[in-house]
Short mmCIF file of C-alpha atoms and ligand atoms in Angstrom, two decimals:
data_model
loop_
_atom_site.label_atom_id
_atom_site.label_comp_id
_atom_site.label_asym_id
_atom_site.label_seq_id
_atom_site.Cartn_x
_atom_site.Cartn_y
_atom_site.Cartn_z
CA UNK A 1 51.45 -39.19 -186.28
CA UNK A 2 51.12 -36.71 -189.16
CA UNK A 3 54.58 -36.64 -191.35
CA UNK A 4 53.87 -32.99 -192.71
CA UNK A 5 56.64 -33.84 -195.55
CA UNK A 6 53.53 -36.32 -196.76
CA UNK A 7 50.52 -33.98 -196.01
CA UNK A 8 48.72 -32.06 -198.13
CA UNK A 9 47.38 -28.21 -196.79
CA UNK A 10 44.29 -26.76 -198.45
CA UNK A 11 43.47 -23.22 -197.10
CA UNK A 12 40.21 -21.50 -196.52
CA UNK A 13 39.89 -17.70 -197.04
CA UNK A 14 36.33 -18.11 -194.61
CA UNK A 15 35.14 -14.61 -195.70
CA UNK A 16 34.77 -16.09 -199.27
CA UNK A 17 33.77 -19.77 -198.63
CA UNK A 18 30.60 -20.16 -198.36
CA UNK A 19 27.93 -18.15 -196.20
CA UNK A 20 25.27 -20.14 -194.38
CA UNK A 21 23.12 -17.03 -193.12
CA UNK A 22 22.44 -14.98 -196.21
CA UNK A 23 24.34 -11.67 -195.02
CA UNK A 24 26.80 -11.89 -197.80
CA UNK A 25 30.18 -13.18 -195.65
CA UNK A 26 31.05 -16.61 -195.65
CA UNK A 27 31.58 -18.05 -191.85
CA UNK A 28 32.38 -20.67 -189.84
CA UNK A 29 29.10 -23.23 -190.38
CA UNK A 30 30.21 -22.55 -194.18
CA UNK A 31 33.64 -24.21 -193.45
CA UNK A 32 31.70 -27.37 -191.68
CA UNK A 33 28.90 -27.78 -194.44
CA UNK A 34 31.73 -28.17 -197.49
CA UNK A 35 33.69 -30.44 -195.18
CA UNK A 36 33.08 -33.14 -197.68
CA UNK A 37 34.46 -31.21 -200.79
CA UNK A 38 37.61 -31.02 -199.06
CA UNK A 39 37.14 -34.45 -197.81
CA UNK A 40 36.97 -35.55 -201.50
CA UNK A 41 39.83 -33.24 -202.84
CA UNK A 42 41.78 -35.71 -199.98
CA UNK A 43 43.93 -33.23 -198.18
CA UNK A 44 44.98 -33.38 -194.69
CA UNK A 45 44.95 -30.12 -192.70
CA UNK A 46 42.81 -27.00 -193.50
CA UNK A 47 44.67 -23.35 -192.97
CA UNK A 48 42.05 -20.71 -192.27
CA UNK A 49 42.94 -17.29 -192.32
CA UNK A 50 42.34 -15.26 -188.93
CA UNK A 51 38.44 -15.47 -187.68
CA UNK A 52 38.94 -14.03 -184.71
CA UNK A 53 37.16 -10.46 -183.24
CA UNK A 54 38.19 -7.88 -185.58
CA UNK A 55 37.13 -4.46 -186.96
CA UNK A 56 38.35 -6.19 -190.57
CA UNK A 57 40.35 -3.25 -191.55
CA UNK A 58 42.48 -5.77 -192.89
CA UNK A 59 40.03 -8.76 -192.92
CA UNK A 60 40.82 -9.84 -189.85
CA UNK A 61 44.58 -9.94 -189.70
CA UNK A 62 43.97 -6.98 -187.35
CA UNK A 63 43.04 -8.86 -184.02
CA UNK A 64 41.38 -7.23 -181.65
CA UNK A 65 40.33 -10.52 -179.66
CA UNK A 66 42.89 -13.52 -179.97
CA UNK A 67 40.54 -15.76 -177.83
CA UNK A 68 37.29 -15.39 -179.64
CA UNK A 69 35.77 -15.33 -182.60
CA UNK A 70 34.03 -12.67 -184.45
CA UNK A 71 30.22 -12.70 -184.70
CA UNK A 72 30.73 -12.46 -188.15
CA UNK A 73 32.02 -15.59 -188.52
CA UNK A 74 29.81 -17.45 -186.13
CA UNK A 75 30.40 -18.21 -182.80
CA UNK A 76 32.85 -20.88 -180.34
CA UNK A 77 30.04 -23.56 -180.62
CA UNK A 78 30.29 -23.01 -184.28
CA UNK A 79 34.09 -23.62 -184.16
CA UNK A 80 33.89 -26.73 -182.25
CA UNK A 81 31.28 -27.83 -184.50
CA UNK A 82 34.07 -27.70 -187.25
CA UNK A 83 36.70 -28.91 -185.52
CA UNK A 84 34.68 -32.29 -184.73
CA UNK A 85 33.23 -32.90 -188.16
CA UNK A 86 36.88 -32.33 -189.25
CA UNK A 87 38.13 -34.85 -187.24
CA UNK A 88 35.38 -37.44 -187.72
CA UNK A 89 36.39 -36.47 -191.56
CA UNK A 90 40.31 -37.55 -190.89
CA UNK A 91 40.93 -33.33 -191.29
CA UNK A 92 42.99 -31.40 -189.00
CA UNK A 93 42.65 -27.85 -188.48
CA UNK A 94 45.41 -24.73 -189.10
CA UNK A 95 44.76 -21.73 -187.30
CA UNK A 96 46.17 -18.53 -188.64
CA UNK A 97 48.40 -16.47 -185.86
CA UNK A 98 48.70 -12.98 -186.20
CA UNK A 99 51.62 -11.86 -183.92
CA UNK A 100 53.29 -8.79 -185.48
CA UNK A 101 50.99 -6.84 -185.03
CA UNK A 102 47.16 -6.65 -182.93
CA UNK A 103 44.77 -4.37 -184.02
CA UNK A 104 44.83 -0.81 -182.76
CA UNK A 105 41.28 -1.64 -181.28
CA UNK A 106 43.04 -4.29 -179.12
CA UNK A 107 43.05 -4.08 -174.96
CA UNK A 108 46.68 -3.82 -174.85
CA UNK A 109 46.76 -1.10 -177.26
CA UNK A 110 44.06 0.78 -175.92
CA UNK A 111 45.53 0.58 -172.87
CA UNK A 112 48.75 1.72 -174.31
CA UNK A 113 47.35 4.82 -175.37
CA UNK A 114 45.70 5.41 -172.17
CA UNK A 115 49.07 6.26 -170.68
CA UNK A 116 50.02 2.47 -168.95
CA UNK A 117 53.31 1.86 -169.08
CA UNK A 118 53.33 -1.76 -169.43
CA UNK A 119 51.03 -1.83 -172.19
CA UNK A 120 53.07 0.79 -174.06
CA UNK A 121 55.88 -1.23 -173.17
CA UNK A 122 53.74 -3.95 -175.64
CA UNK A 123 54.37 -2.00 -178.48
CA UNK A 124 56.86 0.22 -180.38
CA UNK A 125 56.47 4.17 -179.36
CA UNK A 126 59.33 6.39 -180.07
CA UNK A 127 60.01 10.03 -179.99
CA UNK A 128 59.70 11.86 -183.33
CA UNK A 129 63.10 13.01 -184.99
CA UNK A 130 64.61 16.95 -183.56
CA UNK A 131 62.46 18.07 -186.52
CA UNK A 132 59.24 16.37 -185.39
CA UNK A 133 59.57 14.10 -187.96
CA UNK A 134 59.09 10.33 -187.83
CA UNK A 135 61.35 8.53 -186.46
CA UNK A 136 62.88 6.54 -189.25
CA UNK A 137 61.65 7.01 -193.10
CA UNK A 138 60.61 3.65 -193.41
CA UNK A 139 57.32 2.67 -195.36
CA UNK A 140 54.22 0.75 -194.20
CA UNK A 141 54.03 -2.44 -196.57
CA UNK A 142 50.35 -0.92 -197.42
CA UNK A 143 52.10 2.69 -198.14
CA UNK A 144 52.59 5.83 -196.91
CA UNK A 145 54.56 6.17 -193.47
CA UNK A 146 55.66 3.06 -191.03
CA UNK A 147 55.03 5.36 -188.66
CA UNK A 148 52.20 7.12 -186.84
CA UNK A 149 52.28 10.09 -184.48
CA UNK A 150 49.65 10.17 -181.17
CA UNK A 151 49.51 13.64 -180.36
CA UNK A 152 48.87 13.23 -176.53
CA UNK A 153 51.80 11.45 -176.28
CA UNK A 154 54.08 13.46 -178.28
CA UNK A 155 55.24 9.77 -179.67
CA UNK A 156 54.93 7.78 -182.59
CA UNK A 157 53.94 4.20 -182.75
CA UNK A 158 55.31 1.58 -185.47
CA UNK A 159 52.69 -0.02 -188.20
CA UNK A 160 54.97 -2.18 -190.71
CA UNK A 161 50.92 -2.72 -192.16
CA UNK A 162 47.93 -0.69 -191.88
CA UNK A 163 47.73 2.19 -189.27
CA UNK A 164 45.42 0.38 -187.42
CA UNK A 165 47.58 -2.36 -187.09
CA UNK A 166 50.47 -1.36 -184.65
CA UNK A 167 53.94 -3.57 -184.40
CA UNK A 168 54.24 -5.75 -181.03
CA UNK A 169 57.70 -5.63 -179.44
CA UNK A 170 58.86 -8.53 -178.86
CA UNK A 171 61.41 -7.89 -177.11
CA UNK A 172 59.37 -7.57 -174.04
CA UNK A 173 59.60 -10.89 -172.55
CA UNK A 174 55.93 -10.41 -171.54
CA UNK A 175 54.41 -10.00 -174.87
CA UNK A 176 55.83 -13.46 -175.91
CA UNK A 177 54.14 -14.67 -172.69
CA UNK A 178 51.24 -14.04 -173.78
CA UNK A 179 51.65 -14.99 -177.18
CA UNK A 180 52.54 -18.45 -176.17
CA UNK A 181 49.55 -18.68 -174.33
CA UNK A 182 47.23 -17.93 -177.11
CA UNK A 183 48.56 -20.71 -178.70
CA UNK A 184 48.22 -22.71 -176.10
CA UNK A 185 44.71 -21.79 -176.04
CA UNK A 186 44.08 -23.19 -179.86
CA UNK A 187 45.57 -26.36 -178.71
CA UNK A 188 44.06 -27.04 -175.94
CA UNK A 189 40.87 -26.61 -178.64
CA UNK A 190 42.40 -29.34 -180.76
CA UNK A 191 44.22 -27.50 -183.33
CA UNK A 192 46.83 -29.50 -184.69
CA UNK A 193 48.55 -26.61 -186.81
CA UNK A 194 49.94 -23.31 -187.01
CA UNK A 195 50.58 -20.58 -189.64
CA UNK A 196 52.44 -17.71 -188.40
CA UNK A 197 51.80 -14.31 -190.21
CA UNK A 198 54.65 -12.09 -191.35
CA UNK A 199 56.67 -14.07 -188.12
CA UNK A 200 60.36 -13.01 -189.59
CA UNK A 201 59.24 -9.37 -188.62
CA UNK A 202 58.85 -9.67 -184.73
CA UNK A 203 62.79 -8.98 -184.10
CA UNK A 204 63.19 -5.29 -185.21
CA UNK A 205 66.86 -4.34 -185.56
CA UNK A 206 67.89 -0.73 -185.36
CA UNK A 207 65.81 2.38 -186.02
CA UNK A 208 67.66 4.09 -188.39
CA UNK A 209 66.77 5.72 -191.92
CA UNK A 210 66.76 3.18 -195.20
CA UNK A 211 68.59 5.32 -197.55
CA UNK A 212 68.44 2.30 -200.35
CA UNK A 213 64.82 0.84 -199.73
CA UNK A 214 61.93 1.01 -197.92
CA UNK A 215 63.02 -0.21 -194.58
CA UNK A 216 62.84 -3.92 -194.96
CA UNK A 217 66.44 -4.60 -194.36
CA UNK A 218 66.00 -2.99 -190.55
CA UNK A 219 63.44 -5.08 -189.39
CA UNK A 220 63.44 -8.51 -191.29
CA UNK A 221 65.09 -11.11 -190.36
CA UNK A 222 65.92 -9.44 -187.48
CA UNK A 223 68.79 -10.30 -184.20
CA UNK A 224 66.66 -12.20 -182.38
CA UNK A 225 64.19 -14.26 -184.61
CA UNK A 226 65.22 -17.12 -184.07
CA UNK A 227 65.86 -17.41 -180.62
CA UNK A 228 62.15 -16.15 -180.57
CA UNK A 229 60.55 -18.48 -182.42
CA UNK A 230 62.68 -21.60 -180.56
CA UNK A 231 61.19 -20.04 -177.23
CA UNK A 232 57.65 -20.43 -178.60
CA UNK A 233 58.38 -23.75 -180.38
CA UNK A 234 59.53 -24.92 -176.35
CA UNK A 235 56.64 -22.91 -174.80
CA UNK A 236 54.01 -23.68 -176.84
CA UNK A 237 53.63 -25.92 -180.11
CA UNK A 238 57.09 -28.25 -179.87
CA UNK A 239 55.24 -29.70 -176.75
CA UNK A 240 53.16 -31.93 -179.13
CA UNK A 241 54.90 -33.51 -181.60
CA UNK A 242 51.75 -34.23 -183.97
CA UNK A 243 51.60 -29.99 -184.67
CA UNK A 244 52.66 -28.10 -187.91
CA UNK A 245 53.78 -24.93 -188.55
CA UNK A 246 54.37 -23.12 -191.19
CA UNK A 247 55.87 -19.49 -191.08
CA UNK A 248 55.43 -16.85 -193.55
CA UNK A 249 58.57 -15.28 -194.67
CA UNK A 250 58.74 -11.45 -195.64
CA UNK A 251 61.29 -10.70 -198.27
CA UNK A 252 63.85 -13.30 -196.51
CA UNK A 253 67.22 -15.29 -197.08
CA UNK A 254 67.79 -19.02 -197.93
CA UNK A 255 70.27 -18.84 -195.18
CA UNK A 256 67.53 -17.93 -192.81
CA UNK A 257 65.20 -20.29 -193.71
CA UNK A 258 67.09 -23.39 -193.49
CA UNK A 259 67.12 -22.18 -189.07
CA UNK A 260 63.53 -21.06 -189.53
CA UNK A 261 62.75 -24.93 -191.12
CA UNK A 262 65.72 -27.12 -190.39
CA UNK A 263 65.16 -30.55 -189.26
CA UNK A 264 67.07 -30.35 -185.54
CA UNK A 265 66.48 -26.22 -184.88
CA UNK A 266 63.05 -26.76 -183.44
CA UNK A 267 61.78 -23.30 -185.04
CA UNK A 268 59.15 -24.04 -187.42
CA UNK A 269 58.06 -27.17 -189.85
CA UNK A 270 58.65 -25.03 -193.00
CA UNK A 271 58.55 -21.79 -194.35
CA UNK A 272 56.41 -20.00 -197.10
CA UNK A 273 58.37 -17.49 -198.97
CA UNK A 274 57.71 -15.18 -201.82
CA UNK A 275 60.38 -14.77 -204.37
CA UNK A 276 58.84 -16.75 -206.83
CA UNK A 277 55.75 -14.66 -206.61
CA UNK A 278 57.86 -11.50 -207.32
CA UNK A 279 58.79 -12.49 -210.80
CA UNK A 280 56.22 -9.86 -212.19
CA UNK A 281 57.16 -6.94 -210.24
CA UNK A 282 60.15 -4.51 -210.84
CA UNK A 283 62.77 -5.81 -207.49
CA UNK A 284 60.49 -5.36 -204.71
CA UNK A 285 57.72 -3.10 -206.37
CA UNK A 286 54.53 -4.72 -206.61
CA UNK A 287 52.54 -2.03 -208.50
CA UNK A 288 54.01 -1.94 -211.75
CA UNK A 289 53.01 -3.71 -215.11
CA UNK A 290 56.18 -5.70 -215.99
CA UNK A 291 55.96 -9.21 -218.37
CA UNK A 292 56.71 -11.96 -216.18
CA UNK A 293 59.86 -13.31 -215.97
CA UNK A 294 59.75 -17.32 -216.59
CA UNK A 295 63.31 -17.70 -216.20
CA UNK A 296 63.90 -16.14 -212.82
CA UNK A 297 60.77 -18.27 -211.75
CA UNK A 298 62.58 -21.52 -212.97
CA UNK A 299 66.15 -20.30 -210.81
CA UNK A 300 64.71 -19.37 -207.67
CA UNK A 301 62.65 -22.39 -207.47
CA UNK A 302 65.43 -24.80 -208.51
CA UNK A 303 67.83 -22.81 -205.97
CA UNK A 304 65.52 -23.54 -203.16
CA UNK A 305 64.54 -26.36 -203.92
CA UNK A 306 68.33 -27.73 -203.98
CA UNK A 307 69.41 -25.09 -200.81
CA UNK A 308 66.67 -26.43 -198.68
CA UNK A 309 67.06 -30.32 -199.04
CA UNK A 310 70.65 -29.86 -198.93
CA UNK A 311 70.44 -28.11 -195.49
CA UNK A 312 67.57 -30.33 -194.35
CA UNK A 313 64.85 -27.69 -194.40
CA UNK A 314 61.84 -27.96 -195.34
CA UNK A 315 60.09 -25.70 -198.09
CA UNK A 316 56.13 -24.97 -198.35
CA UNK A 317 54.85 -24.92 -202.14
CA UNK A 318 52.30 -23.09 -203.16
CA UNK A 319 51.43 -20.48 -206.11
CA UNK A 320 48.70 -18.71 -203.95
CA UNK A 321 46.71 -17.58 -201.38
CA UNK A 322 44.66 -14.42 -200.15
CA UNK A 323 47.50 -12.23 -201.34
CA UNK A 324 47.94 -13.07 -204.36
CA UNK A 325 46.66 -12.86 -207.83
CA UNK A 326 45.04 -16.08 -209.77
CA UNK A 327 47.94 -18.66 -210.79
CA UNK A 328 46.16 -19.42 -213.87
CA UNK A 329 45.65 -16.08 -214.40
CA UNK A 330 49.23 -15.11 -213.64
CA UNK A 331 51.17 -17.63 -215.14
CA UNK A 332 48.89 -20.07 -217.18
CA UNK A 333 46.07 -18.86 -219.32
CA UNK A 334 42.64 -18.02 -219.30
CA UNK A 335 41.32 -19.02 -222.93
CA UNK A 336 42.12 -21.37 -224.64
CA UNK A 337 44.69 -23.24 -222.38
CA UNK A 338 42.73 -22.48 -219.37
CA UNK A 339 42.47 -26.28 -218.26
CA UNK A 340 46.18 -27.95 -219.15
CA UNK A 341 47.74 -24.78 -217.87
CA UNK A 342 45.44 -24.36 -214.42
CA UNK A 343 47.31 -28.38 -214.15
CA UNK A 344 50.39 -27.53 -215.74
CA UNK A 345 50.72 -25.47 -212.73
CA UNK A 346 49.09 -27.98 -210.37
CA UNK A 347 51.92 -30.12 -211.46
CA UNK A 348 54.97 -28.26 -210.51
CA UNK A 349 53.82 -27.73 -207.40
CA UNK A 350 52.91 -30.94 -206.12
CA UNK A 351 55.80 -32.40 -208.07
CA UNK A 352 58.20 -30.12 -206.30
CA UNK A 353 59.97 -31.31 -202.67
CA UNK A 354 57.89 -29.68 -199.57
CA UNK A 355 54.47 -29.53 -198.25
CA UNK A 356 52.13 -28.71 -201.14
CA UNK A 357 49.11 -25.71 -200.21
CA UNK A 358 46.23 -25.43 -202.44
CA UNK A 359 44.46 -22.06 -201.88
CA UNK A 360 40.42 -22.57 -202.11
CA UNK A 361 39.25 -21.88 -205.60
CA UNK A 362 42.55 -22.63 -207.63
CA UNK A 363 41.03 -26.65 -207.48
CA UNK A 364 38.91 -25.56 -210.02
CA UNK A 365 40.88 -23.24 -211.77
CA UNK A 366 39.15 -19.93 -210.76
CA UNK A 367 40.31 -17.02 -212.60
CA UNK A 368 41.24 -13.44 -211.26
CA UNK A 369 38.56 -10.52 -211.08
CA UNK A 370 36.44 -9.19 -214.30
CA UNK A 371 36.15 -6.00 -211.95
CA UNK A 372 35.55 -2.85 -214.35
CA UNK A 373 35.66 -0.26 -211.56
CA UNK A 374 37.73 0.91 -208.69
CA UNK A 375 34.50 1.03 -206.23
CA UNK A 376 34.64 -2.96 -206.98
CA UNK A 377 37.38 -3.25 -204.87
CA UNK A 378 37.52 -3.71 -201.23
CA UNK A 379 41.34 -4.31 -199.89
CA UNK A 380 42.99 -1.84 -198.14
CA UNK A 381 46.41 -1.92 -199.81
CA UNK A 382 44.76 -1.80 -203.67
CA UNK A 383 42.92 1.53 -202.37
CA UNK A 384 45.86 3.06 -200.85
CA UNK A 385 47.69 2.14 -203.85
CA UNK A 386 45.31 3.06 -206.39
CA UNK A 387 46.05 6.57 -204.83
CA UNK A 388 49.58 6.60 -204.42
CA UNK A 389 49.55 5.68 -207.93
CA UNK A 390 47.72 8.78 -209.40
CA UNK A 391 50.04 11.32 -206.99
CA UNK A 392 52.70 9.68 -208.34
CA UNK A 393 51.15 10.83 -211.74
CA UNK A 394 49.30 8.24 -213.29
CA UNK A 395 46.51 8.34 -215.06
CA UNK A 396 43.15 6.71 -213.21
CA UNK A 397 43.35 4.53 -216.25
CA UNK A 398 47.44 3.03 -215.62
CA UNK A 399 46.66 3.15 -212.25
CA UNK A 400 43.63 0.69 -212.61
CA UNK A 401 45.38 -1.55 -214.73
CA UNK A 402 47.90 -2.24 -212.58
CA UNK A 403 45.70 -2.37 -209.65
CA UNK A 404 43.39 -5.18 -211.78
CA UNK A 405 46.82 -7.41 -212.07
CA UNK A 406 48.15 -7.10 -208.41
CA UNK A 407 45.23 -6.53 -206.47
CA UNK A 408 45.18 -9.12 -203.43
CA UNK A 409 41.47 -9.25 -204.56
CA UNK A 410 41.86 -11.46 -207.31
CA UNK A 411 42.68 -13.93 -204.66
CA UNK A 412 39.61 -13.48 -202.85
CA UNK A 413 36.43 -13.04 -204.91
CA UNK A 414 33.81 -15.71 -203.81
CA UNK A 415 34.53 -19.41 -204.31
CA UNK A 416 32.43 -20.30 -207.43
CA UNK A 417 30.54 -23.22 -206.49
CA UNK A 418 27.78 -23.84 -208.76
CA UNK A 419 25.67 -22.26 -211.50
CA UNK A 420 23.24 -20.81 -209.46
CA UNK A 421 23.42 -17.16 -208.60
CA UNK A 422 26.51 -15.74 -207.15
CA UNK A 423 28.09 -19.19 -207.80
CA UNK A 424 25.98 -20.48 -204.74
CA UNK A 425 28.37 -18.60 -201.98
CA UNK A 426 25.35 -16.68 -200.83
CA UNK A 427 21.90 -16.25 -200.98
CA UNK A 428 22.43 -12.51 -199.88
CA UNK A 429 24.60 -10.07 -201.51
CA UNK A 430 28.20 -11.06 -201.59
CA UNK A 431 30.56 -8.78 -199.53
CA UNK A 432 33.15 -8.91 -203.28
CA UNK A 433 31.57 -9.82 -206.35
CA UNK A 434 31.65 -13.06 -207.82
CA UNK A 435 33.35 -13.46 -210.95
CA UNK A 436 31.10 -13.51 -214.06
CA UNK A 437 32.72 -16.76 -215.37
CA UNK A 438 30.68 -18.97 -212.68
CA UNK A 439 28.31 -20.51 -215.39
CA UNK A 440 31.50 -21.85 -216.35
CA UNK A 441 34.04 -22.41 -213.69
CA UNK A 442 32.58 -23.90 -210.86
CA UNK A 443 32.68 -26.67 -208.07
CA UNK A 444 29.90 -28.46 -209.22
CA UNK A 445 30.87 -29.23 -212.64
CA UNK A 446 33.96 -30.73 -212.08
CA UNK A 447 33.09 -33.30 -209.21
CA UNK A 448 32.16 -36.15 -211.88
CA UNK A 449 34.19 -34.61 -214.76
CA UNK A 450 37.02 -37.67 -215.11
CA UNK A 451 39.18 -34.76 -216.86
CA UNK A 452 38.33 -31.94 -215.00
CA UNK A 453 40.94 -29.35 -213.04
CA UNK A 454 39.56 -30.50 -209.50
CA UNK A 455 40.09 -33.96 -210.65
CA UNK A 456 43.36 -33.43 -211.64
CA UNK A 457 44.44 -32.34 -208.03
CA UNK A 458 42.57 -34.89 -206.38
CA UNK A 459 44.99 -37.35 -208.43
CA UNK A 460 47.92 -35.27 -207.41
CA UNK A 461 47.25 -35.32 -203.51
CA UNK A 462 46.62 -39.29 -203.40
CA UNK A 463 49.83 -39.34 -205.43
C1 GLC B 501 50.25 -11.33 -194.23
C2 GLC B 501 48.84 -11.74 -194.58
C3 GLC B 501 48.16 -10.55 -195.20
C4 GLC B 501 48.14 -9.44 -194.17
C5 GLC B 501 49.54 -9.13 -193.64
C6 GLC B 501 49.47 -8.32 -192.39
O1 GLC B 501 51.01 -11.03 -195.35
O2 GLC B 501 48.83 -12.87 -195.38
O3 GLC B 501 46.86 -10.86 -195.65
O4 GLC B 501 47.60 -8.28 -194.75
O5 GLC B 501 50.25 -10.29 -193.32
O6 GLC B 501 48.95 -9.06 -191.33
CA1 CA B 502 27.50 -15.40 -193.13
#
C-alpha cells in the first residue's frame, strides 16, 4: 500500500504537455510518451487536470461529459493506454473531479432548462429579488454577478465560476448519487487518486446579501461539508484503502481542515489551501500590484504546519499549479539567481511536513509569460478581469501589468522541453505561446546536468 504521507504528486496540465498530433493541444498519448521523464523525476502519482468532454470555456473544468473523454484529448483507448504504461512504470494515476459545478452544456442542465423538475432540482434556481434583481449580490470568482437570470423561467441560476458553469446542489441526495458513481467509474478504470475541485463549496449556506465581501463567507465551508464529503468517502473512494485524495480548499479555516484531512474523520487524505499564495494580493483581491509579503508567507506556513500535525491532519505542499503564477517568478528570481532560488523554493517545500506536488514545468524552473499583448492571453478570468479593470478606471497599460503578474496563464504556457521550436510541445501551432526563454530553460538540458534544477528535485523526491 501507498503511504501518501511518503508519496510524491507531480501534476500534468495535459493541454500544455506535450501534443502528439500536431494540432497545437497537448493530449492524452502526450501524457504516455513522457512517462519516462516523470519516471526519472521519481514521483509516485500523476494529478491531471479534467480531460473529460468539454466546450473548454474554462479548459475543461466545465464538464459536460463526466464519463468520457474529449476528442481533444484523445480517446478511452488512449486513456487506458496511459494508465497501463503508468503502472508498468510503478505510477499511479489522479483524476481531477469537478463537482461544484458541470458545464451549462451538461444533460442535467440542459434538461434543467427544458422545464424538468428533477433536473432543476440538480442545480440552484431562485426567484430574482421584488425588484427583479438577483437574488443575493454575491460575485462570480471570475467577476461580475454569481448569478444569472433565464428569462423563460423567470429564475436565476447560481455560477460561483464562469456563467457557463452553473453550481450543483448538493443538497439533493440524488446529485451526490450520481457523483459517487462517477467516481466509482474512475476506479473501476484503475485510478488510484482523487483531487476534488473547489469541494469546500458544495454546501451553500444561506442566500442572503454579503454586505462585507464578495459572498464567500455564505457558501464556503458551508453546514453540511463535511457530512458530504464522509458520505462520498463511504460511497465511493474510502472503499479502497490504497486511494488518495486531495481536496482543494477555497478561502478556508485551519479548523476546517483538520475534519476535511484528519487522520480518523474519513473525509479526505489532505487538503490544498491557498493562503500562502495570497501573500501578493491586497486581503482577498487578486488583481492588484502589491510587493509580496515574505513575512506573512513565513506565519501562515509555520501556523499550518504546527495546526495540522498537532490535530493529525494532513497538509498538501505545493507553490503551484494551473492557477497560479511561476514560483520562481513569484517569489525567487529570474536573472541572476534564477537556479539557487527555483531550489531554494524546491527546498521548502519538500522540506516542509505533507504530501509534496510539483506542478509540470517548475522541475525545470520555467518562468512566467514574456506575453507583450492582451490578445496573448487565453483564460477566461484574465479577460474578464482585464475589463473590469479598465471600468474600474485603469489605464489599458495598469490593467495589463497586473494582468501579466496574476494571470493563471503564467501557469500554463507550454512545457519547454527542448531547443527545438516551440520547446518541442508541438509540431503545429501551440494553442498559448511558448515562452521565448526555451533555448534556455528546457527539459532536455537538465537531464544529465549533475547541478541542474530538475536534478535538484529528483534528489529531493528520493530523499
Ligand atoms: C479550481 C480550478 C480552476 C477552475 C476552478 C473552477 O480552482 O483549479 O482551474 O477554474 O476551480 O472549476
Ligand atoms: Ca494534440
Amino acid at each position: 500500500m501507498t503511504d501518501f504521507r511518503k508519496s510524491t504528486v507531480y501534476q500534468i496540465y495535459p493541454r500544455s504537455f506535450y501534443d502528439t498530433n500536431g494540432d497545437g493541444f497537448g493530449d492524452l498519448k502526450g501524457v504516455t510518451a513522457k512517462l519516462d521523464y516523470i519516471k526519472e523525476l521519481g514521483v509516485d502519482y500523476i494529478w491531471m487536470t479534467p480531460f473529460f468532454v468539454s466546450p473548454q470555456y474554462d479548459n475543461g473544468y466545465d464538464v459536460e461529459d463526466y464519463y468520457n473523454i474529449d476528442p481533444r484529448y484523445g480517446t478511452m483507448e488512449d486513456f487506458e493506454e496511459l494508465s497501463r504504461e503508468a503502472q508498468k512504470r510503478g505510477i499511479k494515476l489522479m483524476l481531477d473531479m469537478v463537482f461544484n459545478h458541470t458545464s451549462s452544456n451538461h444533460e442535467w442542465f440542459q434538461k434543467a432548462l427544458a422545464g424538468d423538475e428533477k433536473y432543476k432540482n440538480y442545480y440552484i434556481f431562485k426567484k430574482g429579488k421584488e425588484d427583479g434583481s438577483a437574488p443575493t449580490n454575491w460575485e462570480s470568482k471570475f467577476g461580475g454577478s454569481a448569478w444569472e437570470y433565464v428569462p423563460e423561467m423567470d429564475e436565476y441560476y447560481l455560477h460561483l465560476f464562469h456563467v457557463k458553469q452553473p453550481d450543483l446542489n448538493w443538497d439533493n441526495p440524488k446529485v451526490r448519487k450520481e457523483v459517487q458513481k462517477v467516481v466509482r467509474f474512475w476506479m473501476s478504470k484503475g485510478v488510484k487518486g482523487f483531487r476534488f475541485d473547489v469541494v469546500n463549496l458544495i454546501s451553500k449556506d444561506k442566500f442572503e446579501d454579503d454586505f462585507e465581501g464578495d459572498g464567500r463567507r455564505f457558501y464556503t465551508d458551508g453546514p453540511n461539508v463535511h457530512q458530504y464529503l464522509k458520505e462520498l468517502n463511504a460511497e465511493s473512494f474510502g472503499q479502497d484503502a490504497e486511494i488518495i485524495t486531495v481536496g482543494e480548499m477555497s478561502s478556508t479555516s485551519m479548523e476546517n481542515c483538520f475534519e476535511y484531512a484528519g487522520e480518523d474523520s474519513h473525509e479526505l487524505s489532505m487538503v490544498f489551501i491557498f493562503h500562502h499564495l495570497k501573500v501578493d494580493f491586497m486581503g482577498n483581491e487578486k488583481w492588484v500590484l502589491v510587493p509580496t509579503d515574505f513575512q506573512k508567507l513565513k506565519d501562515i506556513l509555520f501556523s499550518w504546519q504546527i495546526g495540522m500535525a498537532k490535530n493529525h491532519a494532513w497538509n498538501a505542499v505545493f507553490w503551484c499549479n494551473h492557477d497560479q503564477p511561476r514560483p520562481v517568478s513569484r517569489f525567487g528570481d529570474e536573472g541572476k539567481y534564477w537556479k539557487k532560488s527555483a531550489k531554494m523554493l524546491a527546498t521548502i517545500i519538500h522540506g516542509l511536513r505533507g504530501t509534496p506536488y510539483i506542478y509540470q514545468g517548475e522541475e525545470i524552473g520555467m518562468t512566467n509569460t514574456d506575453f507583450t499583448d492582451i490578445s496573448q492571453f487565453r483564460d477566461v478570468e484574465s479577460l474578464n478581469h482585464y475589463e473590469i479593470l479598465q471600468q474600474k478606471g485603469l489605464s489599458k497599460e495598469d490593467a495589463f501589468r497586473i494582468i501579466q503578474i496574476h494571470s493563471r496563464d503564467n501557469g500554463r504556457t507550454p512545457m519547454q522541453w527542448n531547443g527545438e521550436n516551440y520547446g518541442g510541445f508541438t509540431k503545429g501551432m501551440p494553442w498559448i505561446g511558448v515562452n521565448e526563454n526555451y533555448t534556455k530553460i528546457n527539459a532536455q538540458s537538465q537531464l544529465h546536468d549533475e547541478t541542474s534544477i530538475f536534478n535538484y528535485y529528483k534528489k529531493l523526491v528520493a530523499l
